[in-house]
Amino acid sequence: MNPVMAESPAWVRVALIPFLQLVLALAISSLVVLIIGEDPIHAFQVMIRGATNTDFGGISNTLYYATNFIFTGLAVAVAFHAGLFNIGGEGQVYVAGLAVALLCLALDSTLNAWFMAPLIIIGTALFGAIWGAVPGYLQARRGSHIVVTTIMFNYIAMAFMSYMLVEYISKLGGNSTDSRYWNAEAVIPKMHEISSSFPYSLLNPTILLALGVSAAVWVLIWRTRLGFAIRTVGSNPEAAKYAGIDAGRIIIITMAISGALAGMMAVNEVYAAQSRLILNFPNGAGFMGIAVALMGRNHPVGIVFAALLFGAMNQGGTELQFEIPSISPQVVLVIQALVVFFTGALDQLLRGPIENWFQRRAIARSQQAAAQG
Amino acid sequence: MTPAIELSSINKQFGPVWANRDIDLKIMPGTIHGIVGENGAGKSTLMSILYGFYTADSGDIHVNGRKVTIRNSHHAIDLGIGMVHQHFMLVETFTVLENIMLGMEGGSLLFKARSRARKALEEITEKYGLNVDPDALVGELPVGLQQRVEILKALYRGAKVLILDEPTSVLTPQETGQLFEILRTLRSQGVTVLIITHKLKEIMAITDNVSVMRGGCMVAHRQTSETSTTELAELMVGRTVLLQVDKEVAVPGRTRLKVEGLSYTDERGVKRLKDVSFHVRAGEILGLAGVTGNGQSELMKVLAGSLPQDSGSFTLDTSNGVYTFNVNDYRDAAMMRDCSVGHVPENRLVQGVVKSFPASENAILGYQNKEEYGSPLLDPAKIVAATEEMMEAYDVRPRLPGLKTANFSGGNQQKLVLAREMMKEPELLLIGQPTRGVDIGAIEAIHRNLIDARDKGAAVLLVSVELDEIMSLSDRIIVMNDGMITGEVNAADTNEMELGLLMTSTNRKDDEAMATAVETPKAEAVA
């Protein structure tokens, strides 16, 4: 007996449930805000206004943060389709930052932005790909678990970057934690520099690259033969073998693609927005990609929306700290963590019961229809 | 006389599907009662309700005239209902005795329970004539004896009603005979036996009464002595069924596949294939008979390109040319498909499909690199069109290429895999368990398709645990036991007994020592 399982409607799965998860997270966050003696309604108003206002660059900065999260979210999602949990986004971004620094320090006085930008994109993708492919190789050919190796590679990347930055790249030749600014001629302008109708913010055209890459990932996963192979390996390795797909090769390729996607975050952050290499520049965005991919259900469209949400929380949280000083950055972090917790880690808490309810209702209706018909 | 089990108006729904609808069933004590029906007819669901795995949506269960609600399997055992599952629930590294007392140790110290269990076990074995060495490791026992341990387990727990789910699917004809002897003894001692099967011959051989299920409903109750396999088959399917396959005499052409001295050792160091040699010619069906797990799966995998052999070679002679695959030659499943080799894996759920994919994507699995499915990108419209064609030709239901594969019944998944592999008209077809889990009605069509493929000149290597299937489809039959080919017979001149003997024989000298080691416990048990 193979019972036909009715699925709950798509809008429930991709819209209603994430929304309710968010509401639940904010409800518990309200308690946190209440405990420290502030008005939660006011706090959320500040957050939302901070993230969405058009006068002071709120929405622009939300989009700028979202750009980072799109790249790291896609990186986690692509690996996930092959059944791999790439926790190494952070390290892959770090190493890609090095690519930006090397290219800019060497060439920013000779090349203008038109030549520099493509080089930077290729460089970040390449460095990220290499940093992703090595754990992929170790998994595929040596059986070292990808979760363990990618975590270790994060530490290697961080330590290596600190060393490189402080010893060779920093402007003062030691003790400084950032590089010199890149030559403005070699850097793509920010939105407010392109058009005065944009308020001052770090938002730059890299967001268009992020959206283009999202579309490309969709094509890769659902329209290419490589994507077919990736999904087969991720869903049923035995079937992949039966179909003549070399799972090891697919794992290495997937991790390279995943690393390249994460690496491209450095285009936004190191090349365009900050225009210099800063220690700890990924600032957890690589890890945040896991939550973004979870909430976006590993689909590029979902990831873009999830990235917007997390971008908004980053920006709104920053505003909150300014407006209500008693709400410290740590409290903002707690609020963000609660959202990650309810949308990611506790996904099934709401999803299970709600999907069951819709399923039962659909069944009851079909029975009613059958009885009447 | 009060029935041992009485079910009335049992209903059970899974989603919109009625697994059981208005089921009435009376089982008299001290009888052997058979339940037959196609896959998906609701037999397993009904037994699961009786054994407390599911609760019925409505309806009554009476055990010995007392109305009960069976909450879980513990409760079922308390009521004297025991179950022997199709896949044994035994711990292979435990002894027989330890398996039997598992879950009934009664206290934190084992030695008391062990001596108590040993004594009780002695009484049971004496009463029912079920001999098994209580100190033998279960993993080292042959399958027939493992099944006996399962029966003992149920009896030790006080079962008065014994449910057996497809008990003969893993047994040789000889072991089946022994099982039936045991069941008759149990009946003479007052145990009620409920046996679920789809093998009509066995129903005729062993049962007193038989109930037929179809589409979740109970369609007929018969006294076995007053019915026939033809009538039961018709009741199961709802129309007249051809049980015998009509086919012309094969006209074999040149040798398509020649296997020479193939050996394979798995990662645990067990020799799965031992110097296997045979050949298949164009236009013939070669049946490979044997009890499951004697190297058939490994042989198919090696030939399909997904497992490298240790030694030996095989030669393919197709329109793409003649290739010999030696130990060191690289090959994978994609390459074999390019050589016009089709492969229907025996375990479609593990190997043949990705359950989370829509049917259309599984319809191209293995052939995803063919240009006809779009270039350079995959073209969903072309894939769906190809899927619809397959679904039409092989009657896959429902005809929804976009439906997730897990939502199709097992039989329909199998039909999709068959369509995918056979509609490419491969010159060599490797096919494992083609009708496992498929309705009788569909079996007819699948058999027809296989014969047609043969008549068009395909070489077919058929692996099946259903001896009837092997015997009615094949032109020649080779038999495998313990990784060796133990014999070859002409399908027209053989019978079940001969095949059964070959299935257990170990005809090679160097394995004589091992043969005696395996045979000894069996001989003891029979004696």
Short mmCIF file of C-alpha atoms in Angstrom, two decimals, chain A:
data_model
loop_
_atom_site.label_atom_id
_atom_site.label_comp_id
_atom_site.label_asym_id
_atom_site.label_seq_id
_atom_site.Cartn_x
_atom_site.Cartn_y
_atom_site.Cartn_z
CA MET A 1 0.00 0.00 0.00
CA ASN A 2 1.48 3.27 -1.06
CA PRO A 3 -0.72 6.04 0.29
CA VAL A 4 -0.98 9.05 -1.99
CA MET A 5 0.12 11.98 0.08
CA ALA A 6 -1.59 15.22 -0.74
CA GLU A 7 0.83 18.12 -0.46
CA SER A 8 -0.24 21.36 1.12
CA PRO A 9 -0.51 24.27 -1.32
CA ALA A 10 2.66 26.06 -2.38
CA TRP A 11 1.70 29.41 -0.86
CA VAL A 12 1.43 27.71 2.51
CA ARG A 13 4.87 26.15 2.23
CA VAL A 14 6.81 29.09 0.86
CA ALA A 15 4.92 32.10 2.20
CA LEU A 16 2.57 31.43 5.10
CA ILE A 17 4.86 29.22 7.14
CA PRO A 18 7.97 31.45 6.91
CA PHE A 19 5.76 34.42 7.79
CA LEU A 20 4.35 32.69 10.88
CA GLN A 21 7.85 31.60 11.87
CA LEU A 22 8.93 35.21 11.69
CA VAL A 23 5.96 36.35 13.75
CA LEU A 24 6.77 33.75 16.40
CA ALA A 25 10.42 34.83 16.47
CA LEU A 26 9.42 38.48 16.85
CA ALA A 27 6.92 37.59 19.59
CA ILE A 28 9.67 36.00 21.65
CA SER A 29 12.02 38.86 20.79
CA SER A 30 9.37 41.20 22.22
CA LEU A 31 9.73 39.42 25.55
CA VAL A 32 13.46 40.01 25.44
CA VAL A 33 12.92 43.70 24.74
CA LEU A 34 10.32 43.88 27.54
CA ILE A 35 12.73 42.29 29.99
CA ILE A 36 15.31 45.03 29.38
CA GLY A 37 12.54 47.58 29.99
CA GLU A 38 11.84 48.90 26.52
CA ASP A 39 8.65 49.03 24.48
CA PRO A 40 8.82 46.23 21.90
CA ILE A 41 6.31 47.87 19.55
CA HIS A 42 8.44 50.98 19.46
CA ALA A 43 11.59 48.93 19.02
CA PHE A 44 10.19 47.07 16.02
CA GLN A 45 8.93 50.32 14.53
CA VAL A 46 12.45 51.67 14.75
CA MET A 47 13.84 48.52 13.20
CA ILE A 48 11.38 48.48 10.32
CA ARG A 49 11.79 52.18 9.65
CA GLY A 50 15.55 51.81 9.86
CA ALA A 51 15.53 49.04 7.31
CA THR A 52 13.03 50.47 4.86
CA ASN A 53 13.34 54.27 4.87
CA THR A 54 14.30 55.87 1.59
CA ASP A 55 15.54 59.21 2.96
CA PHE A 56 18.57 58.10 4.95
CA GLY A 57 19.64 55.11 2.90
CA GLY A 58 17.79 52.53 5.00
CA ILE A 59 16.46 50.49 2.11
CA SER A 60 19.72 50.94 0.19
CA ASN A 61 21.79 49.54 3.01
CA THR A 62 19.30 46.68 3.42
CA LEU A 63 19.90 45.83 -0.24
CA TYR A 64 23.66 46.13 0.27
CA TYR A 65 23.60 43.61 3.12
CA ALA A 66 21.20 41.41 1.16
CA THR A 67 23.74 41.27 -1.69
CA ASN A 68 26.23 39.55 0.62
CA PHE A 69 23.61 37.13 1.88
CA ILE A 70 22.44 36.21 -1.62
CA PHE A 71 25.95 35.05 -2.52
CA THR A 72 26.55 33.05 0.64
CA GLY A 73 22.98 31.69 0.64
CA LEU A 74 23.36 30.44 -2.93
CA ALA A 75 26.69 28.86 -2.01
CA VAL A 76 25.08 26.80 0.77
CA ALA A 77 22.09 25.92 -1.42
CA VAL A 78 24.10 24.61 -4.38
CA ALA A 79 26.17 22.38 -2.10
CA PHE A 80 23.01 21.25 -0.36
CA HIS A 81 21.51 20.03 -3.64
CA ALA A 82 24.45 17.64 -3.88
CA GLY A 83 23.83 16.53 -0.28
CA LEU A 84 26.80 18.52 1.02
CA PHE A 85 26.71 20.86 3.99
CA ASN A 86 29.18 23.60 3.12
CA ILE A 87 29.91 25.41 6.37
CA GLY A 88 33.02 26.88 4.80
CA GLY A 89 31.40 29.95 3.22
CA GLU A 90 33.15 32.23 5.69
CA GLY A 91 36.59 30.92 4.78
CA GLN A 92 35.82 30.96 1.07
CA VAL A 93 34.86 34.64 1.34
CA TYR A 94 38.06 35.40 3.28
CA VAL A 95 40.27 33.86 0.65
CA ALA A 96 38.36 35.61 -2.13
CA GLY A 97 39.01 38.89 -0.30
CA LEU A 98 42.68 38.14 -0.74
CA ALA A 99 42.13 37.85 -4.49
CA VAL A 100 40.64 41.37 -4.53
CA ALA A 101 43.55 42.73 -2.53
CA LEU A 102 46.19 41.13 -4.74
CA LEU A 103 44.52 42.29 -7.96
CA CYS A 104 43.88 45.82 -6.75
CA LEU A 105 47.29 46.34 -5.18
CA ALA A 106 48.93 45.16 -8.37
CA LEU A 107 46.73 46.71 -11.01
CA ASP A 108 44.57 49.54 -9.64
CA SER A 109 46.88 52.21 -10.94
CA THR A 110 46.91 50.81 -14.48
CA LEU A 111 43.37 49.52 -15.10
CA ASN A 112 40.08 51.38 -14.84
CA ALA A 113 36.89 49.95 -13.37
CA TRP A 114 35.67 48.51 -16.69
CA PHE A 115 38.66 46.20 -16.89
CA MET A 116 39.09 45.74 -13.19
CA ALA A 117 35.54 44.58 -12.36
CA PRO A 118 35.55 41.48 -14.61
CA LEU A 119 39.01 40.56 -13.33
CA ILE A 120 37.82 40.92 -9.75
CA ILE A 121 34.75 38.78 -10.39
CA ILE A 122 36.85 36.04 -11.96
CA GLY A 123 39.51 36.32 -9.24
CA THR A 124 37.09 36.06 -6.33
CA ALA A 125 35.23 33.16 -7.93
CA LEU A 126 38.50 31.37 -8.64
CA PHE A 127 39.93 31.77 -5.14
CA GLY A 128 36.61 30.80 -3.55
CA ALA A 129 36.34 27.82 -5.90
CA ILE A 130 39.77 26.53 -4.96
CA TRP A 131 39.05 26.95 -1.24
CA GLY A 132 35.80 25.01 -1.74
CA ALA A 133 37.16 22.35 -4.07
CA VAL A 134 39.87 21.16 -1.67
CA PRO A 135 37.39 19.98 1.01
CA GLY A 136 35.31 18.63 -1.87
CA TYR A 137 38.28 16.60 -3.05
CA LEU A 138 38.98 15.37 0.48
CA GLN A 139 35.34 14.28 0.81
CA ALA A 140 35.12 12.64 -2.59
CA ARG A 141 38.44 10.85 -2.72
CA ARG A 142 39.56 10.53 0.90
CA GLY A 143 36.25 10.32 2.74
CA SER A 144 36.96 13.23 5.10
CA HIS A 145 33.64 14.66 6.15
CA ILE A 146 32.87 17.93 4.44
CA VAL A 147 31.45 19.54 7.60
CA VAL A 148 34.66 18.92 9.51
CA THR A 149 37.01 19.98 6.72
CA THR A 150 35.10 23.14 5.78
CA ILE A 151 35.07 24.27 9.41
CA MET A 152 38.80 23.67 9.66
CA PHE A 153 39.33 25.49 6.38
CA ASN A 154 37.53 28.49 7.86
CA TYR A 155 40.16 28.72 10.58
CA ILE A 156 42.99 28.24 8.14
CA ALA A 157 41.60 31.00 5.94
CA MET A 158 41.12 33.40 8.87
CA ALA A 159 44.60 32.84 10.26
CA PHE A 160 46.22 33.01 6.85
CA MET A 161 44.37 36.23 6.02
CA SER A 162 45.32 37.90 9.30
CA TYR A 163 48.93 37.02 8.63
CA MET A 164 48.88 38.25 5.05
CA LEU A 165 47.04 41.42 5.95
CA VAL A 166 49.19 42.43 8.86
CA GLU A 167 52.52 41.36 7.38
CA TYR A 168 52.23 42.27 3.72
CA ILE A 169 49.05 44.09 2.76
CA SER A 170 48.34 46.63 5.50
CA LYS A 171 49.13 50.22 4.72
CA LEU A 172 51.49 50.73 7.64
CA GLY A 173 53.37 47.48 7.19
CA GLY A 174 52.31 46.09 10.55
CA ASN A 175 49.79 46.37 13.38
CA SER A 176 47.14 47.79 11.11
CA THR A 177 44.06 45.75 10.38
CA ASP A 178 43.16 47.18 7.02
CA SER A 179 44.79 47.81 3.66
CA ARG A 180 45.02 51.09 1.80
CA TYR A 181 41.98 52.23 -0.20
CA TRP A 182 41.89 51.05 -3.80
CA ASN A 183 42.38 53.69 -6.43
CA ALA A 184 38.87 55.11 -7.01
CA GLU A 185 39.38 54.95 -10.78
CA ALA A 186 39.68 51.18 -10.59
CA VAL A 187 36.57 50.63 -8.43
CA ILE A 188 32.97 50.50 -9.58
CA PRO A 189 31.03 53.48 -8.18
CA LYS A 190 28.36 53.13 -5.53
CA MET A 191 24.75 53.83 -6.38
CA HIS A 192 24.75 57.30 -4.80
CA GLU A 193 27.81 58.14 -6.88
CA ILE A 194 26.08 57.01 -10.07
CA SER A 195 22.88 58.94 -9.47
CA SER A 196 22.09 61.60 -6.90
CA SER A 197 18.57 60.20 -6.58
CA PHE A 198 20.05 57.46 -4.38
CA PRO A 199 20.78 58.42 -0.76
CA TYR A 200 24.24 57.83 0.65
CA SER A 201 24.83 54.10 1.25
CA LEU A 202 27.20 51.24 0.49
CA LEU A 203 24.82 49.84 -2.12
CA ASN A 204 26.56 49.27 -5.44
CA PRO A 205 25.87 47.53 -8.77
CA THR A 206 27.12 44.22 -7.37
CA ILE A 207 23.50 43.56 -6.39
CA LEU A 208 22.74 43.18 -10.10
CA LEU A 209 25.51 40.60 -10.29
CA ALA A 210 23.90 38.81 -7.31
CA LEU A 211 20.52 38.71 -9.03
CA GLY A 212 22.09 37.54 -12.28
CA VAL A 213 23.99 34.82 -10.45
CA SER A 214 20.73 33.76 -8.73
CA ALA A 215 19.13 33.27 -12.13
CA ALA A 216 22.19 31.38 -13.32
CA VAL A 217 22.00 29.08 -10.29
CA TRP A 218 18.37 28.33 -11.08
CA VAL A 219 19.33 27.39 -14.64
CA LEU A 220 22.27 25.35 -13.35
CA ILE A 221 20.22 23.33 -10.89
CA TRP A 222 17.04 22.77 -12.90
CA ARG A 223 18.03 23.04 -16.54
CA THR A 224 21.55 21.74 -16.99
CA ARG A 225 22.77 18.17 -17.08
CA LEU A 226 25.28 19.06 -14.39
CA GLY A 227 22.43 20.24 -12.16
CA PHE A 228 20.57 17.00 -12.85
CA ALA A 229 23.66 15.08 -11.82
CA ILE A 230 24.13 17.26 -8.72
CA ARG A 231 20.56 16.64 -7.58
CA THR A 232 20.79 12.92 -8.30
CA VAL A 233 23.98 12.59 -6.26
CA GLY A 234 22.40 14.60 -3.46
CA SER A 235 19.13 12.66 -3.37
CA ASN A 236 20.22 9.10 -4.06
CA PRO A 237 23.92 8.25 -4.55
CA GLU A 238 23.03 4.65 -5.47
CA ALA A 239 20.81 5.86 -8.30
CA ALA A 240 23.58 8.20 -9.41
CA LYS A 241 25.94 5.27 -9.73
CA TYR A 242 23.29 3.34 -11.61
CA ALA A 243 22.86 6.29 -13.97
CA GLY A 244 26.59 6.39 -14.68
CA ILE A 245 27.22 9.60 -12.75
CA ASP A 246 30.62 9.84 -11.06
CA ALA A 247 29.57 11.07 -7.63
CA GLY A 248 33.13 11.99 -6.59
CA ARG A 249 33.62 14.20 -9.60
CA ILE A 250 30.24 15.86 -9.03
CA ILE A 251 31.09 16.52 -5.37
CA ILE A 252 34.34 18.27 -6.29
CA ILE A 253 32.69 20.34 -9.03
CA THR A 254 29.78 21.28 -6.77
CA MET A 255 32.07 22.40 -3.97
CA ALA A 256 34.06 24.49 -6.46
CA ILE A 257 30.85 26.16 -7.64
CA SER A 258 29.71 26.64 -4.06
CA GLY A 259 33.05 28.18 -3.10
CA ALA A 260 32.99 30.45 -6.16
CA LEU A 261 29.51 31.73 -5.21
CA ALA A 262 30.59 32.45 -1.64
CA GLY A 263 33.78 34.07 -2.92
CA MET A 264 31.88 36.53 -5.05
CA MET A 265 30.64 38.17 -1.88
CA ALA A 266 34.07 39.80 -1.77
CA VAL A 267 33.21 41.68 -4.96
CA ASN A 268 30.49 43.49 -3.03
CA GLU A 269 32.27 43.89 0.27
CA VAL A 270 35.99 44.26 -0.41
CA TYR A 271 36.05 45.66 -3.92
CA ALA A 272 33.02 47.91 -4.19
CA ALA A 273 31.60 48.80 -0.76
CA GLN A 274 34.65 49.15 1.51
CA SER A 275 37.19 49.54 -1.29
CA ARG A 276 39.86 48.10 0.94
CA LEU A 277 40.61 44.86 2.74
CA ILE A 278 39.53 44.89 6.38
CA LEU A 279 40.29 42.19 8.92
CA ASN A 280 37.17 40.10 9.70
CA PHE A 281 35.34 41.66 6.76
CA PRO A 282 32.93 38.71 6.18
CA ASN A 283 31.60 39.34 9.70
CA GLY A 284 29.62 36.10 9.83
CA ALA A 285 27.92 36.51 6.44
CA GLY A 286 29.34 33.16 5.38
CA PHE A 287 27.60 31.47 8.29
CA MET A 288 24.46 33.54 7.79
CA GLY A 289 24.26 31.96 4.34
CA ILE A 290 23.21 28.72 6.05
CA ALA A 291 20.18 30.41 7.60
CA VAL A 292 19.39 32.20 4.34
CA ALA A 293 19.49 28.93 2.37
CA LEU A 294 17.39 27.17 5.00
CA MET A 295 14.75 29.85 5.01
CA GLY A 296 14.86 30.16 1.21
CA ARG A 297 14.43 26.39 0.93
CA ASN A 298 17.52 26.15 -1.31
CA HIS A 299 15.69 27.86 -4.15
CA PRO A 300 17.23 31.00 -5.69
CA VAL A 301 13.96 32.95 -5.47
CA GLY A 302 13.49 31.98 -1.84
CA ILE A 303 17.12 32.86 -1.15
CA VAL A 304 16.73 36.36 -2.61
CA PHE A 305 13.75 36.99 -0.34
CA ALA A 306 15.41 35.46 2.69
CA ALA A 307 18.53 37.55 1.99
CA LEU A 308 16.37 40.67 1.90
CA LEU A 309 14.89 39.76 5.28
CA PHE A 310 18.27 39.16 6.86
CA GLY A 311 19.63 42.30 5.18
CA ALA A 312 16.76 44.25 6.68
CA MET A 313 17.45 42.81 10.12
CA ASN A 314 21.09 43.81 9.88
CA GLN A 315 20.25 47.34 8.84
CA GLY A 316 17.27 47.68 11.20
CA GLY A 317 19.33 46.29 14.06
CA THR A 318 22.03 48.88 13.45
CA GLU A 319 19.45 51.68 13.58
CA LEU A 320 17.96 50.19 16.72
CA GLN A 321 21.28 50.47 18.54
CA PHE A 322 21.50 54.16 17.65
CA GLU A 323 17.92 55.04 18.50
CA ILE A 324 17.50 53.06 21.71
CA PRO A 325 20.92 52.90 23.35
CA SER A 326 19.75 50.52 26.09
CA ILE A 327 19.26 47.89 23.39
CA SER A 328 22.84 46.81 22.98
CA PRO A 329 24.31 45.13 19.87
CA GLN A 330 24.11 41.87 21.81
CA VAL A 331 20.33 42.19 22.15
CA VAL A 332 20.06 42.83 18.43
CA LEU A 333 22.11 39.69 17.93
CA VAL A 334 19.66 37.80 20.15
CA ILE A 335 16.76 38.98 17.99
CA GLN A 336 18.55 37.90 14.83
CA ALA A 337 19.43 34.57 16.40
CA LEU A 338 15.79 33.98 17.31
CA VAL A 339 14.77 34.51 13.69
CA VAL A 340 17.44 32.06 12.52
CA PHE A 341 16.33 29.65 15.24
CA PHE A 342 12.66 29.64 14.31
CA THR A 343 13.08 29.72 10.54
CA GLY A 344 15.99 27.34 10.40
CA ALA A 345 16.72 25.11 13.32
CA LEU A 346 13.11 24.79 14.48
CA ASP A 347 11.68 24.68 10.97
CA GLN A 348 9.48 21.68 11.71
CA LEU A 349 7.97 23.19 14.86
CA LEU A 350 5.38 25.09 12.86
CA ARG A 351 5.80 23.44 9.48
CA GLY A 352 4.75 19.96 10.58
CA PRO A 353 1.43 20.86 12.25
CA ILE A 354 0.44 23.47 9.67
CA GLU A 355 1.14 21.26 6.67
CA ASN A 356 -0.73 18.42 8.34
CA TRP A 357 -3.67 20.66 8.98
CA PHE A 358 -3.88 21.74 5.34
CA GLN A 359 -3.45 18.15 4.23
CA ARG A 360 -6.25 16.94 6.47
CA ARG A 361 -8.50 19.74 5.25
CA ALA A 362 -7.77 18.86 1.62
CA ILE A 363 -8.62 15.23 2.34
CA ALA A 364 -11.82 16.14 4.14
CA ARG A 365 -12.85 18.30 1.19
CA SER A 366 -12.10 15.61 -1.35
CA GLN A 367 -14.19 13.18 0.69
CA GLN A 368 -17.02 15.66 0.88
CA ALA A 369 -16.81 16.22 -2.85
CA ALA A 370 -16.81 12.47 -3.39
CA ALA A 371 -19.83 12.03 -1.13
CA GLN A 372 -21.75 14.75 -2.94
CA GLY A 373 -20.58 13.75 -6.40
#
